[in-house]
Coordinates of C-alpha atoms and ligand atoms in Angstrom, one line a residue:
M38 CA -36.6 47.0 -3.0
A39 CA -36.9 44.6 -0.1
L40 CA -36.6 46.1 3.3
L41 CA -33.6 45.3 5.3
Q42 CA -34.3 43.2 8.3
I43 CA -32.6 44.2 11.5
S44 CA -32.6 41.8 14.4
E45 CA -32.7 42.7 18.1
P46 CA -29.3 42.9 19.7
G47 CA -28.1 39.5 20.9
M48 CA -30.7 37.8 18.7
A49 CA -28.7 37.8 15.5
T50 CA -28.4 34.4 14.0
I51 CA -24.9 33.0 14.4
P52 CA -23.2 32.8 11.1
H53 CA -22.3 29.3 10.0
Q54 CA -19.6 28.2 12.4
R55 CA -16.4 27.4 10.5
R56 CA -14.5 24.5 11.7
L57 CA -10.8 24.8 11.9
A58 CA -9.3 22.2 9.6
A59 CA -5.8 21.7 8.2
G60 CA -3.9 19.7 5.7
I61 CA -0.6 18.2 6.8
D62 CA 2.3 17.1 4.5
L63 CA 4.2 14.7 6.6
G64 CA 7.3 14.5 4.6
T65 CA 10.4 12.4 4.8
T66 CA 12.6 15.5 4.8
N67 CA 10.3 18.4 5.5
S68 CA 6.8 18.7 6.9
L69 CA 4.1 21.4 6.4
I70 CA 0.7 22.4 7.7
A71 CA -1.7 24.5 5.6
T72 CA -5.3 25.8 6.0
V73 CA -7.9 27.7 4.2
R74 CA -8.1 31.2 5.7
S75 CA -10.5 33.9 4.5
G76 CA -11.1 31.8 1.4
E77 CA -7.4 31.5 0.6
V78 CA -5.2 28.4 1.1
V79 CA -2.0 29.1 2.8
T80 CA 0.8 27.2 4.6
L81 CA 1.4 28.3 8.2
A82 CA 4.7 29.6 9.5
D83 CA 6.3 29.2 12.9
E84 CA 7.0 32.3 15.1
Q85 CA 10.2 32.8 13.1
G86 CA 8.4 32.9 9.8
R87 CA 9.6 29.4 8.7
H88 CA 7.1 27.3 6.8
L89 CA 9.1 24.1 6.2
L90 CA 9.5 22.1 9.4
P91 CA 12.5 19.7 8.9
S92 CA 11.2 16.2 9.8
V93 CA 13.8 15.8 12.5
V94 CA 13.4 15.0 16.2
Y95 CA 16.1 15.3 18.8
F96 CA 15.8 13.0 21.9
K97 CA 17.7 13.8 25.1
A98 CA 17.3 12.0 28.5
D99 CA 15.0 13.9 31.0
A100 CA 14.0 16.6 28.5
E101 CA 11.2 17.2 26.1
P102 CA 12.2 16.2 22.5
L103 CA 13.1 19.0 20.1
V104 CA 11.5 19.1 16.6
G105 CA 12.5 20.8 13.3
D106 CA 15.4 23.2 13.0
A107 CA 16.1 23.0 16.7
A108 CA 16.6 19.3 16.4
K109 CA 18.6 19.6 13.1
A110 CA 21.1 21.7 15.0
H111 CA 22.2 18.5 16.8
Q112 CA 22.5 16.5 13.6
L113 CA 26.4 16.8 13.4
T114 CA 27.2 16.8 17.0
D115 CA 24.8 14.2 18.3
P116 CA 23.7 12.2 15.3
L117 CA 22.5 9.1 17.1
N118 CA 20.0 11.0 19.1
T119 CA 18.8 13.1 16.1
I120 CA 16.2 11.2 14.2
A121 CA 15.7 12.1 10.6
S122 CA 13.9 10.3 7.6
V123 CA 11.7 8.4 10.0
K124 CA 9.1 8.1 7.4
R125 CA 11.2 5.4 5.7
L126 CA 10.6 3.3 8.8
M127 CA 6.9 3.9 9.1
G128 CA 5.0 0.6 9.2
R129 CA 8.1 -1.4 8.3
G130 CA 9.2 -4.6 10.0
Q131 CA 12.5 -5.1 11.8
Q132 CA 13.9 -7.4 9.1
D133 CA 12.7 -5.3 6.3
T134 CA 14.3 -2.2 7.8
M135 CA 17.7 -3.9 8.3
Q136 CA 17.7 -5.2 4.7
T137 CA 16.5 -2.2 2.6
L138 CA 17.7 0.7 4.7
A139 CA 20.9 -0.5 6.2
G140 CA 23.7 2.0 5.8
H141 CA 21.2 4.8 5.0
L142 CA 20.0 5.3 8.5
P143 CA 22.2 7.6 10.7
F144 CA 20.8 6.1 13.9
K145 CA 20.9 2.9 15.9
L146 CA 18.1 0.3 16.0
A147 CA 17.7 -1.4 19.4
V148 CA 18.0 -5.2 19.4
T149 CA 14.6 -6.4 20.4
D150 CA 12.5 -9.4 19.3
S151 CA 9.5 -7.2 18.5
A152 CA 8.4 -7.1 14.9
V153 CA 8.4 -3.2 14.9
P154 CA 11.8 -1.8 15.0
R155 CA 12.8 0.5 17.8
I156 CA 15.4 3.3 17.6
Q157 CA 17.8 3.6 20.4
T158 CA 18.2 7.1 21.9
S159 CA 19.6 8.4 25.1
A160 CA 15.9 9.0 26.2
G161 CA 15.1 5.4 25.7
T162 CA 13.8 3.5 22.6
V163 CA 11.2 5.0 20.3
M164 CA 9.2 3.6 17.4
A165 CA 8.8 5.3 14.1
H166 CA 5.2 6.3 14.6
E167 CA 6.1 7.9 17.9
V168 CA 8.8 10.1 16.3
A169 CA 6.3 11.1 13.6
A170 CA 3.8 11.9 16.4
E171 CA 6.4 14.5 17.7
I172 CA 6.4 16.2 14.3
L173 CA 2.6 16.2 14.0
L174 CA 2.3 17.6 17.5
E175 CA 4.6 20.5 16.6
L176 CA 2.6 21.2 13.5
K177 CA -0.8 20.9 15.5
E178 CA 0.5 23.5 18.1
R179 CA 1.8 25.8 15.3
A180 CA -1.7 25.8 13.7
E181 CA -3.6 26.2 16.9
V182 CA -1.5 29.3 17.8
A183 CA -1.9 30.8 14.3
L184 CA -5.6 30.1 14.1
G185 CA -6.5 30.7 17.8
G186 CA -8.5 27.5 18.3
E187 CA -8.5 23.8 18.4
L188 CA -8.3 22.0 15.1
S189 CA -11.4 19.9 14.5
G190 CA -9.7 17.6 11.9
V191 CA -6.9 17.2 9.6
V192 CA -6.1 15.5 6.2
I193 CA -2.7 13.9 6.3
T194 CA -0.9 13.0 3.0
V195 CA 1.0 9.7 2.4
P196 CA 2.9 8.5 -0.7
A197 CA 0.6 6.8 -3.1
Y198 CA 2.8 3.7 -2.7
F199 CA 2.2 3.4 1.0
D200 CA 0.7 0.0 1.9
D201 CA -1.9 -0.8 4.5
A202 CA 0.7 -1.0 7.4
Q203 CA 2.4 2.2 6.5
R204 CA -0.9 4.1 6.4
Q205 CA -1.9 2.5 9.7
A206 CA 1.3 3.7 11.2
T207 CA 0.6 7.2 10.0
R208 CA -2.8 7.1 11.6
D209 CA -1.3 5.7 14.8
A210 CA 1.1 8.7 14.9
A211 CA -1.8 11.1 14.4
T212 CA -3.8 9.5 17.2
L213 CA -0.7 9.9 19.6
A214 CA -0.5 13.6 18.6
G215 CA -4.2 14.0 19.5
L216 CA -5.3 14.7 16.0
N217 CA -8.6 13.8 14.5
V218 CA -7.8 12.5 10.9
Y219 CA -10.6 13.1 8.4
R220 CA -8.7 11.1 5.8
L221 CA -5.3 10.0 4.6
L222 CA -4.8 11.4 1.0
N223 CA -2.2 10.4 -1.5
E224 CA 0.4 13.0 -2.0
P225 CA 0.1 13.3 -5.8
T226 CA -3.7 13.5 -5.5
A227 CA -3.3 16.4 -3.1
A228 CA -0.9 18.1 -5.6
A229 CA -3.6 17.9 -8.4
V230 CA -6.1 19.4 -6.1
A231 CA -3.7 22.3 -5.2
Y232 CA -3.5 23.0 -8.9
G233 CA -7.3 23.1 -9.1
L234 CA -7.1 20.6 -11.8
D235 CA -10.5 19.3 -10.7
Q236 CA -11.9 22.5 -11.9
Q237 CA -10.6 22.3 -15.5
A238 CA -12.1 20.3 -18.4
E239 CA -11.3 16.7 -19.0
G240 CA -7.7 15.5 -19.4
V241 CA -5.1 13.0 -18.4
I242 CA -2.3 14.3 -16.1
A243 CA 0.9 12.8 -14.5
V244 CA 2.1 13.9 -11.2
Y245 CA 5.8 13.5 -10.7
D246 CA 6.8 13.9 -7.1
L247 CA 10.5 13.7 -6.2
G248 CA 11.1 14.6 -2.6
G249 CA 14.0 13.9 -0.2
G250 CA 13.3 10.3 0.4
T251 CA 10.5 9.2 -1.8
F252 CA 9.5 9.2 -5.5
D253 CA 5.9 8.9 -6.6
I254 CA 4.4 8.9 -10.1
S255 CA 0.7 8.9 -10.6
I256 CA -1.5 9.1 -13.6
L257 CA -4.8 10.8 -13.0
R258 CA -7.8 11.2 -15.3
L259 CA -10.1 14.2 -15.0
E260 CA -13.7 14.1 -16.1
K261 CA -16.3 16.6 -15.3
G262 CA -14.5 17.9 -12.3
V263 CA -13.9 14.5 -10.8
F264 CA -10.6 12.9 -11.0
E265 CA -9.6 9.3 -10.8
V266 CA -6.1 7.9 -10.1
L267 CA -5.6 5.5 -13.0
A268 CA -2.4 4.1 -11.7
T269 CA 0.4 4.8 -9.3
G270 CA 4.0 3.7 -9.1
G271 CA 7.4 4.9 -7.8
D272 CA 10.0 4.0 -5.3
S273 CA 9.9 5.1 -1.7
A274 CA 13.6 4.6 -1.3
L275 CA 14.7 7.1 -4.0
G276 CA 14.9 10.9 -3.7
G277 CA 17.2 13.9 -3.2
D278 CA 18.9 12.1 -0.3
D279 CA 20.2 9.7 -2.9
F280 CA 21.5 12.7 -5.0
D281 CA 23.3 13.7 -1.8
H282 CA 24.9 10.4 -1.4
A283 CA 26.2 10.2 -5.0
I284 CA 27.6 13.7 -4.7
A285 CA 29.2 13.1 -1.3
E286 CA 30.9 10.0 -2.6
Y287 CA 32.3 11.9 -5.5
L288 CA 33.5 14.8 -3.3
L289 CA 35.2 12.3 -0.8
Q290 CA 37.0 10.6 -3.7
A291 CA 38.1 14.0 -5.2
A292 CA 39.3 15.0 -1.7
E293 CA 41.0 11.7 -1.3
L294 CA 39.3 11.2 2.0
S295 CA 38.2 7.9 3.5
T296 CA 35.2 7.6 5.8
S297 CA 36.0 4.1 7.0
D298 CA 37.4 5.2 10.3
N299 CA 35.5 8.5 10.4
P300 CA 31.8 8.3 10.3
R301 CA 31.4 12.0 11.1
L302 CA 33.1 12.8 7.9
L303 CA 30.4 11.1 5.8
R304 CA 27.7 13.1 7.6
E305 CA 29.7 16.3 6.9
A306 CA 30.1 15.4 3.3
L307 CA 26.4 14.8 3.0
V308 CA 25.6 18.2 4.4
V309 CA 28.0 19.8 2.0
A310 CA 26.7 17.7 -0.9
R311 CA 23.1 18.8 -0.3
A312 CA 24.0 22.5 0.0
S313 CA 26.1 22.2 -3.3
K314 CA 23.2 20.4 -5.1
E315 CA 20.7 23.1 -4.0
Q316 CA 23.1 25.9 -5.2
L317 CA 23.6 24.2 -8.5
S318 CA 19.9 24.4 -9.2
T319 CA 20.5 28.1 -10.0
A320 CA 24.3 28.5 -10.4
N321 CA 26.3 26.8 -13.2
E322 CA 29.4 26.1 -11.1
I323 CA 30.3 26.6 -7.4
T324 CA 33.4 26.1 -5.2
V325 CA 33.0 23.3 -2.7
Q326 CA 34.8 23.0 0.5
L327 CA 35.2 19.7 2.4
G328 CA 37.6 19.8 5.4
E329 CA 41.0 20.9 4.1
W330 CA 40.0 20.3 0.5
S331 CA 38.4 22.7 -1.8
G332 CA 37.4 22.4 -5.5
L333 CA 35.1 23.2 -8.3
L334 CA 31.8 21.5 -8.9
T335 CA 29.9 22.2 -12.2
R336 CA 26.3 21.6 -13.0
T337 CA 27.5 19.2 -15.8
Q338 CA 29.4 17.2 -13.2
L339 CA 26.3 17.1 -11.0
D340 CA 24.2 16.0 -13.9
G341 CA 26.6 13.1 -14.6
L342 CA 26.4 12.0 -11.0
I343 CA 22.7 12.0 -10.7
A344 CA 21.7 11.0 -14.2
P345 CA 21.3 7.2 -13.3
L346 CA 18.9 8.1 -10.5
V347 CA 16.9 10.4 -12.7
Q348 CA 16.8 7.6 -15.3
K349 CA 15.4 5.3 -12.7
T350 CA 12.5 7.7 -12.1
L351 CA 11.8 7.7 -15.8
Q352 CA 11.7 3.8 -15.9
A353 CA 9.0 4.0 -13.2
C354 CA 7.1 6.6 -15.3
R355 CA 7.2 4.2 -18.3
R356 CA 5.8 1.4 -16.2
V357 CA 3.0 3.4 -14.7
V358 CA 1.9 4.7 -18.1
R359 CA 1.7 1.1 -19.2
D360 CA -0.2 0.1 -16.0
A361 CA -2.8 2.8 -16.9
N362 CA -3.1 1.3 -20.4
L363 CA -2.0 4.6 -21.9
A364 CA 0.8 5.8 -24.3
K365 CA 3.0 8.6 -23.3
G366 CA 1.3 10.8 -25.8
D367 CA -2.0 10.5 -23.9
I368 CA -0.6 12.5 -20.9
Q369 CA -1.6 16.1 -21.5
Q370 CA -0.2 17.7 -18.4
V371 CA 2.6 17.0 -15.9
V372 CA 2.7 18.4 -12.4
L373 CA 6.0 18.7 -10.6
V374 CA 6.1 18.2 -6.8
G375 CA 8.8 17.9 -4.2
G376 CA 12.0 19.9 -3.6
S377 CA 14.1 17.8 -5.9
T378 CA 12.1 18.8 -8.9
R379 CA 14.0 22.1 -8.7
V380 CA 17.0 20.3 -10.1
P381 CA 17.3 21.5 -13.7
L382 CA 18.2 18.0 -15.0
V383 CA 15.1 16.6 -13.5
R384 CA 12.9 19.2 -15.1
S385 CA 14.4 18.9 -18.5
Q386 CA 14.4 15.0 -18.5
V387 CA 10.8 14.9 -17.3
A388 CA 9.8 17.5 -20.1
D389 CA 11.7 15.3 -22.7
F390 CA 10.1 12.1 -21.5
F391 CA 6.5 13.3 -21.6
Q392 CA 7.1 15.7 -24.4
T393 CA 5.4 18.6 -22.6
E394 CA 6.4 21.5 -20.4
P395 CA 5.5 20.5 -16.8
L396 CA 3.4 22.7 -14.5
C397 CA 5.5 24.2 -11.7
S398 CA 3.9 27.6 -10.9
L399 CA 3.2 26.6 -7.3
D400 CA 6.1 26.1 -4.8
P401 CA 6.9 22.3 -5.2
D402 CA 7.6 22.0 -1.5
R403 CA 4.2 23.3 -0.5
V404 CA 1.9 22.1 -3.2
V405 CA 1.0 18.9 -1.3
A406 CA 0.1 20.6 1.9
L407 CA -2.0 23.1 0.1
G408 CA -4.1 20.5 -1.7
A409 CA -4.5 18.6 1.6
A410 CA -5.8 21.8 3.3
L411 CA -8.3 22.3 0.5
Q412 CA -9.6 18.8 0.9
A413 CA -9.7 19.1 4.8
D414 CA -11.8 22.2 4.3
V415 CA -14.4 20.3 2.3
L416 CA -14.4 17.4 4.7
A417 CA -14.9 19.8 7.7
G418 CA -18.1 20.8 6.1
N419 CA -17.0 24.3 5.5
K420 CA -17.9 24.1 1.7
P421 CA -21.2 22.5 1.6
D422 CA -21.6 23.1 -2.1
A423 CA -18.2 21.7 -3.0
E424 CA -18.2 18.5 -5.0
M425 CA -14.9 16.9 -4.7
L426 CA -14.7 13.2 -5.4
L427 CA -11.3 11.8 -5.0
L428 CA -10.6 8.3 -6.2
D429 CA -7.4 6.4 -5.4
V430 CA -6.3 3.0 -6.4
I431 CA -4.9 -0.1 -4.5
P432 CA -1.4 -0.9 -5.4
L433 CA -1.6 -4.8 -5.3
S434 CA -4.4 -7.2 -5.8
L435 CA -6.3 -8.6 -2.8
G436 CA -7.6 -12.2 -2.6
L437 CA -8.3 -15.3 -0.7
E438 CA -6.7 -18.7 -0.4
T439 CA -8.8 -21.5 -2.0
M440 CA -8.2 -25.2 -1.9
G441 CA -4.7 -26.4 -2.9
G442 CA -2.9 -23.2 -2.1
L443 CA -4.3 -21.2 -4.9
V444 CA -5.3 -17.5 -4.7
E445 CA -8.6 -16.3 -5.9
K446 CA -8.4 -12.5 -6.6
I447 CA -11.3 -10.5 -5.2
I448 CA -10.1 -7.0 -5.9
D449 CA -7.6 -6.4 -8.8
R450 CA -4.7 -4.0 -8.3
N451 CA -5.3 -0.5 -9.6
T452 CA -9.0 -0.8 -8.7
T453 CA -10.2 2.5 -7.5
I454 CA -11.1 3.0 -3.8
P455 CA -13.3 3.0 -1.8
V456 CA -14.4 -0.3 -3.1
S457 CA -16.4 -3.3 -1.9
R458 CA -16.4 -6.6 -3.6
A459 CA -18.0 -9.9 -2.7
Q460 CA -17.7 -13.4 -3.8
E461 CA -19.4 -16.8 -2.9
F462 CA -17.5 -19.8 -1.8
T463 CA -18.6 -23.2 -0.6
T464 CA -17.5 -26.0 1.6
F465 CA -15.1 -28.8 0.6
K466 CA -16.1 -31.6 3.0
D467 CA -19.5 -33.1 4.0
G468 CA -20.5 -31.7 7.3
Q469 CA -17.9 -29.0 7.4
T470 CA -18.9 -26.5 10.2
S471 CA -16.1 -24.0 10.0
M472 CA -13.9 -22.5 7.3
S473 CA -10.5 -20.8 7.5
I474 CA -10.3 -17.7 5.6
H475 CA -6.7 -16.5 4.5
V476 CA -6.4 -13.0 3.1
L477 CA -3.6 -12.4 0.7
Q478 CA -2.0 -9.5 -1.3
G479 CA -0.1 -10.0 -4.6
E480 CA -0.3 -10.7 -8.2
R481 CA 0.6 -14.4 -8.4
D482 CA -1.7 -17.4 -8.5
T483 CA -0.2 -19.4 -5.6
V484 CA -0.2 -18.7 -1.9
E485 CA 3.5 -19.0 -1.4
H486 CA 4.2 -16.2 -3.9
C487 CA 1.7 -13.7 -2.3
R488 CA 1.9 -11.9 1.0
S489 CA -0.2 -13.1 3.8
L490 CA -2.3 -10.3 5.3
A491 CA -4.6 -12.0 7.7
R492 CA -6.3 -15.2 8.7
F493 CA -9.6 -15.8 10.5
V494 CA -12.2 -18.6 10.9
L495 CA -15.8 -18.5 10.1
R496 CA -17.6 -20.9 12.5
G497 CA -21.2 -22.1 12.9
I498 CA -21.8 -23.2 9.4
P499 CA -24.7 -25.7 9.6
P500 CA -23.5 -29.2 8.6
M501 CA -24.4 -29.8 4.9
V502 CA -23.1 -31.9 2.1
A503 CA -19.8 -30.6 0.5
G504 CA -20.7 -27.7 -1.9
A505 CA -24.1 -26.9 -0.4
A506 CA -23.1 -24.2 1.9
R507 CA -23.0 -20.6 0.5
I508 CA -20.3 -18.5 2.0
R509 CA -20.2 -14.9 1.0
V510 CA -16.9 -13.2 1.5
T511 CA -16.8 -9.4 1.3
F512 CA -13.6 -7.3 0.8
Q513 CA -14.0 -3.7 1.6
V514 CA -11.2 -1.1 1.1
D515 CA -12.0 2.3 2.6
A516 CA -11.0 5.8 1.4
D517 CA -7.7 5.5 3.4
G518 CA -6.8 2.3 1.6
L519 CA -7.4 0.1 4.7
L520 CA -9.0 -3.3 4.2
S521 CA -11.6 -5.1 6.1
V522 CA -12.9 -8.6 5.2
S523 CA -16.1 -10.3 6.4
A524 CA -17.6 -13.7 5.7
Q525 CA -21.1 -14.8 6.1
E526 CA -22.9 -18.2 5.6
L527 CA -26.0 -17.2 3.8
T528 CA -28.4 -20.0 4.8
S529 CA -27.7 -19.7 8.6
G530 CA -26.5 -16.1 8.7
A531 CA -23.3 -17.1 10.7
K532 CA -20.9 -14.1 10.4
S533 CA -17.3 -13.4 11.1
S534 CA -15.0 -10.5 10.1
I535 CA -11.6 -9.0 10.4
E536 CA -10.0 -5.6 9.9
V537 CA -6.7 -6.1 8.4
K538 CA -4.0 -4.3 10.2
P539 CA -0.7 -5.9 9.5
S540 CA 2.0 -5.0 12.0
Y541 CA 4.6 -4.3 9.4
G542 CA 4.5 -3.5 5.7
L543 CA 6.0 -4.5 2.3
S544 CA 8.9 -2.6 1.2
D545 CA 8.6 -1.0 -2.2
R546 CA 11.3 -3.3 -3.5
E547 CA 9.0 -6.2 -2.5
I548 CA 6.1 -4.5 -4.4
M549 CA 8.2 -4.1 -7.4
T550 CA 9.4 -7.7 -7.2
I551 CA 5.8 -8.9 -6.9
L552 CA 4.8 -7.0 -9.9
Q553 CA 7.7 -8.0 -12.0
D554 CA 7.3 -11.7 -10.9
S555 CA 3.8 -11.7 -11.9
V556 CA 4.7 -10.6 -15.5
T557 CA 7.5 -13.1 -15.9
S558 CA 5.6 -16.0 -14.3
V559 CA 2.3 -16.1 -16.1
Q560 CA 3.2 -19.3 -18.0
E561 CA 4.5 -20.9 -14.9
D562 CA 1.4 -19.9 -13.0
I563 CA -1.0 -21.3 -15.5
A564 CA 0.9 -24.7 -15.3
A565 CA 0.9 -24.5 -11.5
R566 CA -2.7 -23.7 -11.4
R567 CA -3.6 -26.8 -13.5
V568 CA -1.5 -29.0 -11.2
R569 CA -3.1 -27.6 -8.1
E570 CA -6.6 -27.9 -9.5
Q571 CA -6.0 -31.6 -10.3
Q572 CA -4.5 -32.2 -6.9
V573 CA -7.6 -30.6 -5.3
E574 CA -9.9 -32.6 -7.4
A575 CA -8.1 -35.8 -6.4
E576 CA -8.5 -34.9 -2.8
R577 CA -12.2 -34.3 -3.3
V578 CA -12.8 -37.5 -5.1
L579 CA -10.8 -39.5 -2.5
E580 CA -12.8 -37.8 0.3
A581 CA -16.1 -38.6 -1.4
I582 CA -15.3 -42.3 -2.0
D583 CA -13.9 -42.8 1.5
S584 CA -17.0 -41.3 3.1
A585 CA -19.3 -43.3 0.9
L586 CA -17.5 -46.6 1.6
K587 CA -17.6 -45.9 5.3
N588 CA -21.3 -45.3 5.2
D589 CA -22.6 -48.1 3.1
G590 CA -19.7 -49.9 1.5
D591 CA -20.2 -53.1 3.4
Q592 CA -23.9 -52.9 2.9
L593 CA -24.0 -52.4 -0.9
L594 CA -20.8 -54.0 -2.2
D595 CA -19.6 -57.6 -2.1
H596 CA -15.9 -58.2 -1.2
E597 CA -14.7 -58.5 -4.8
E598 CA -16.5 -55.3 -5.9
K599 CA -15.1 -53.4 -2.9
M600 CA -11.5 -54.6 -3.7
T601 CA -11.8 -53.4 -7.3
I602 CA -12.8 -49.9 -6.1
L603 CA -10.1 -49.8 -3.4
A604 CA -7.5 -50.8 -6.0
A605 CA -8.5 -47.8 -8.1
R606 CA -8.6 -45.7 -5.0
E607 CA -5.0 -46.7 -4.2
Q608 CA -3.9 -45.8 -7.7
L609 CA -5.3 -42.3 -7.3
A610 CA -3.9 -42.0 -3.7
A611 CA -0.5 -42.8 -5.1
V612 CA -0.5 -39.8 -7.6
R613 CA -2.6 -37.3 -5.5
Q614 CA 0.4 -35.1 -4.9
S615 CA 2.0 -35.6 -8.3
T616 CA 3.1 -32.6 -10.3
D617 CA 1.9 -34.2 -13.5
P618 CA -1.7 -33.0 -14.0
Q619 CA -2.5 -35.7 -16.6
A620 CA -1.4 -38.5 -14.3
I621 CA -3.8 -37.3 -11.7
E622 CA -6.6 -36.7 -14.2
M623 CA -6.3 -40.2 -15.5
A624 CA -6.3 -41.8 -12.1
I625 CA -9.4 -39.8 -11.2
K626 CA -11.2 -41.0 -14.4
H627 CA -10.1 -44.6 -13.7
L628 CA -11.6 -44.5 -10.2
E629 CA -14.8 -42.8 -11.4
Q630 CA -15.3 -45.6 -13.9
A631 CA -14.5 -48.3 -11.4
A632 CA -17.0 -46.9 -8.9
A633 CA -19.7 -46.0 -11.4
F634 CA -21.9 -48.9 -10.6
Y635 CA -21.5 -48.3 -7.0
V636 CA -22.6 -44.6 -7.4
E637 CA -25.6 -45.9 -9.2
R638 CA -26.5 -48.5 -6.6
R639 CA -26.2 -45.8 -3.9
M640 CA -28.5 -43.5 -5.7
N641 CA -31.2 -46.2 -6.1
H642 CA -30.7 -47.2 -2.5
S643 CA -31.2 -43.6 -1.2
I644 CA -34.3 -43.1 -3.4
R645 CA -35.7 -46.4 -2.1
K646 CA -35.0 -45.2 1.4
A647 CA -36.6 -41.8 0.8
M648 CA -39.7 -43.6 -0.7
A649 CA -40.0 -46.2 2.1
G650 CA -43.4 -46.1 3.5
H651 CA -44.8 -44.0 0.6
T652 CA -46.3 -44.8 -2.7
V653 CA -44.9 -43.8 -6.0
D654 CA -48.1 -41.9 -6.6
E655 CA -47.5 -39.6 -3.7
F656 CA -44.3 -38.4 -5.3
R657 CA -46.0 -37.8 -8.6
G658 CA -48.4 -35.5 -6.8
Ligands
ADP958 P1 10.0 15.2 1.2 O1 8.7 15.1 0.4 O2 10.8 13.9 1.1 O3 9.9 15.7 2.6 P2 10.8 17.7 -0.1 O4 9.7 17.7 -1.1 O5 10.7 18.7 1.1 O6 11.0 16.3 0.5 O7 12.1 17.7 -0.8 C1 13.3 17.7 -0.1 C2 14.4 17.5 -1.1 O8 14.5 18.6 -2.0 C3 15.8 17.4 -0.4 O9 16.6 16.4 -0.9 C4 16.4 18.7 -0.8 O10 17.9 18.7 -0.9 C5 15.8 18.9 -2.1 N1 15.8 20.4 -2.5 C6 15.2 21.4 -1.9 N2 15.5 22.5 -2.5 C7 16.2 22.2 -3.5 C8 16.8 23.0 -4.7 N3 16.7 24.3 -4.7 N4 17.6 22.3 -5.6 C9 17.7 21.0 -5.5 N5 17.1 20.2 -4.5 C10 16.4 20.9 -3.6
MG959 MG1 6.9 15.4 -0.3

């Protein structure tokens, strides 16, 4: 038996210092913070023992903002200063917000000319990420009180559907709250981690997350403890809030009440609707009171009201299964996430759809925060042996504009991240010394049908003949889903790069439209591509002939020869923008034939020039 070693007092080696790390579920409706404590992952409560922090902030002039239940208390009496569902605005542009969210936002937007919408409160205007920062700050303080120290870092979850701008806005909020973000993690991925699915054998699982304001569906594949997100989909404007709206409308109608001259009544009806809905998750029928009116509401009635919304989520499920190149039968397990999966109709419909009983042993409200905390613990270095490799995917393809307004895809959608892809391009004109790089996102082949993310210019390309320069463009998407693009001319080393941070994002409706468009427009795109290619080729040929004529046309051609070539050139110039690819192709051929002898003469001429002063034998060397 080995002797026990006893060290001198004060000389004991310090045990591995654990870093305080936490996972944050920054929800549309509710937010939570969780951590790994004594080897167990737990959500942290406030001093009153409440775990869920309503994602609500109350702003009042000359006072600190209130967050959570304290803020919610003002929702009915002072709705315009009580900001809820701010996640729906994160990273969204002004116009986007007005169009997609109008009527659903119980607060006022300030009229400004800035691209980022500002919410009007009696404490001044605030932007979405500033409101989110208040929520994060509250959670940070809660954790630091509970854990007795400063957090070294956090993992914050976002819907898988969040685009670059929405992720960026989330990071900005964390920075304002003084948090160090290890990583942004997709919510469904966090849920799978919480269930320890990375520990189990291989399999394909679906994560169905229906919260208050967002719906996410993801297909994950597990292999040897590593899981990969095969595809994601959903709708960030669909959730329990929409159930509440449907129920409220029904109740107002039943009570024969009109909200047109009483906006407060709608808010009241929404509160009643939500409470009724939550009760009907366990009760079969309840008595509902709205103002003077009171009546019965049954679960069957509720099911009828929300069935179309549940159906909508199943349509998204169908799409995402197809995106993953799978059949429904390939999905072995389904994980339920989000408060709205407590609704019995949701559970039964999801079970029917996937033909399997979904996993729901963990509290669907907390599961995302728990997974984020597990991941944060690993990233903090507290589990040096843990092997957790999380792969996510990008929702839309990324590419570059090439000549003629065409888009060359560099990274296809649903590619797992982090990812880095490079492609080589070349110059279009002789002596071209700069190149403008236009980064786009979308599924279509033409620039006007994709979304512009960024533009930058690569300068300092050494002058060369068209097509000789080699420009390597690299796209890199990091683990948070943020893109950076760099370009380098390989012979000179000239370099230029940009980190793409668009100031506002795409709405999910836009993402859906982009995806649907790309399916219905394949034929159209093939035709459009052919036209554009011929148009570009025409420009190239015209460019080449003009430059040649300018150089040595008068030297090598007599008047008549020159006129013949110019006539063919004019014919091509007349159709260079035509939408008939054949017409352009023929004009190009015609010009090439008319100029063939000239090309030959130029070649001989330049060989003669190169050989001037040398003997042929020198070249045979
Ligand atoms: P989010 O992720 O959007 O923050 P949550 O996962 O916290 O949302 O879910 C909030 C939604 O869940 C709300 O619409 C709420 O009404 C609903 N919800 C919570 N509990 C229940 C319940 N018992 N029955 C039905 N819906 C519920
Ligand atoms: Mg959620």
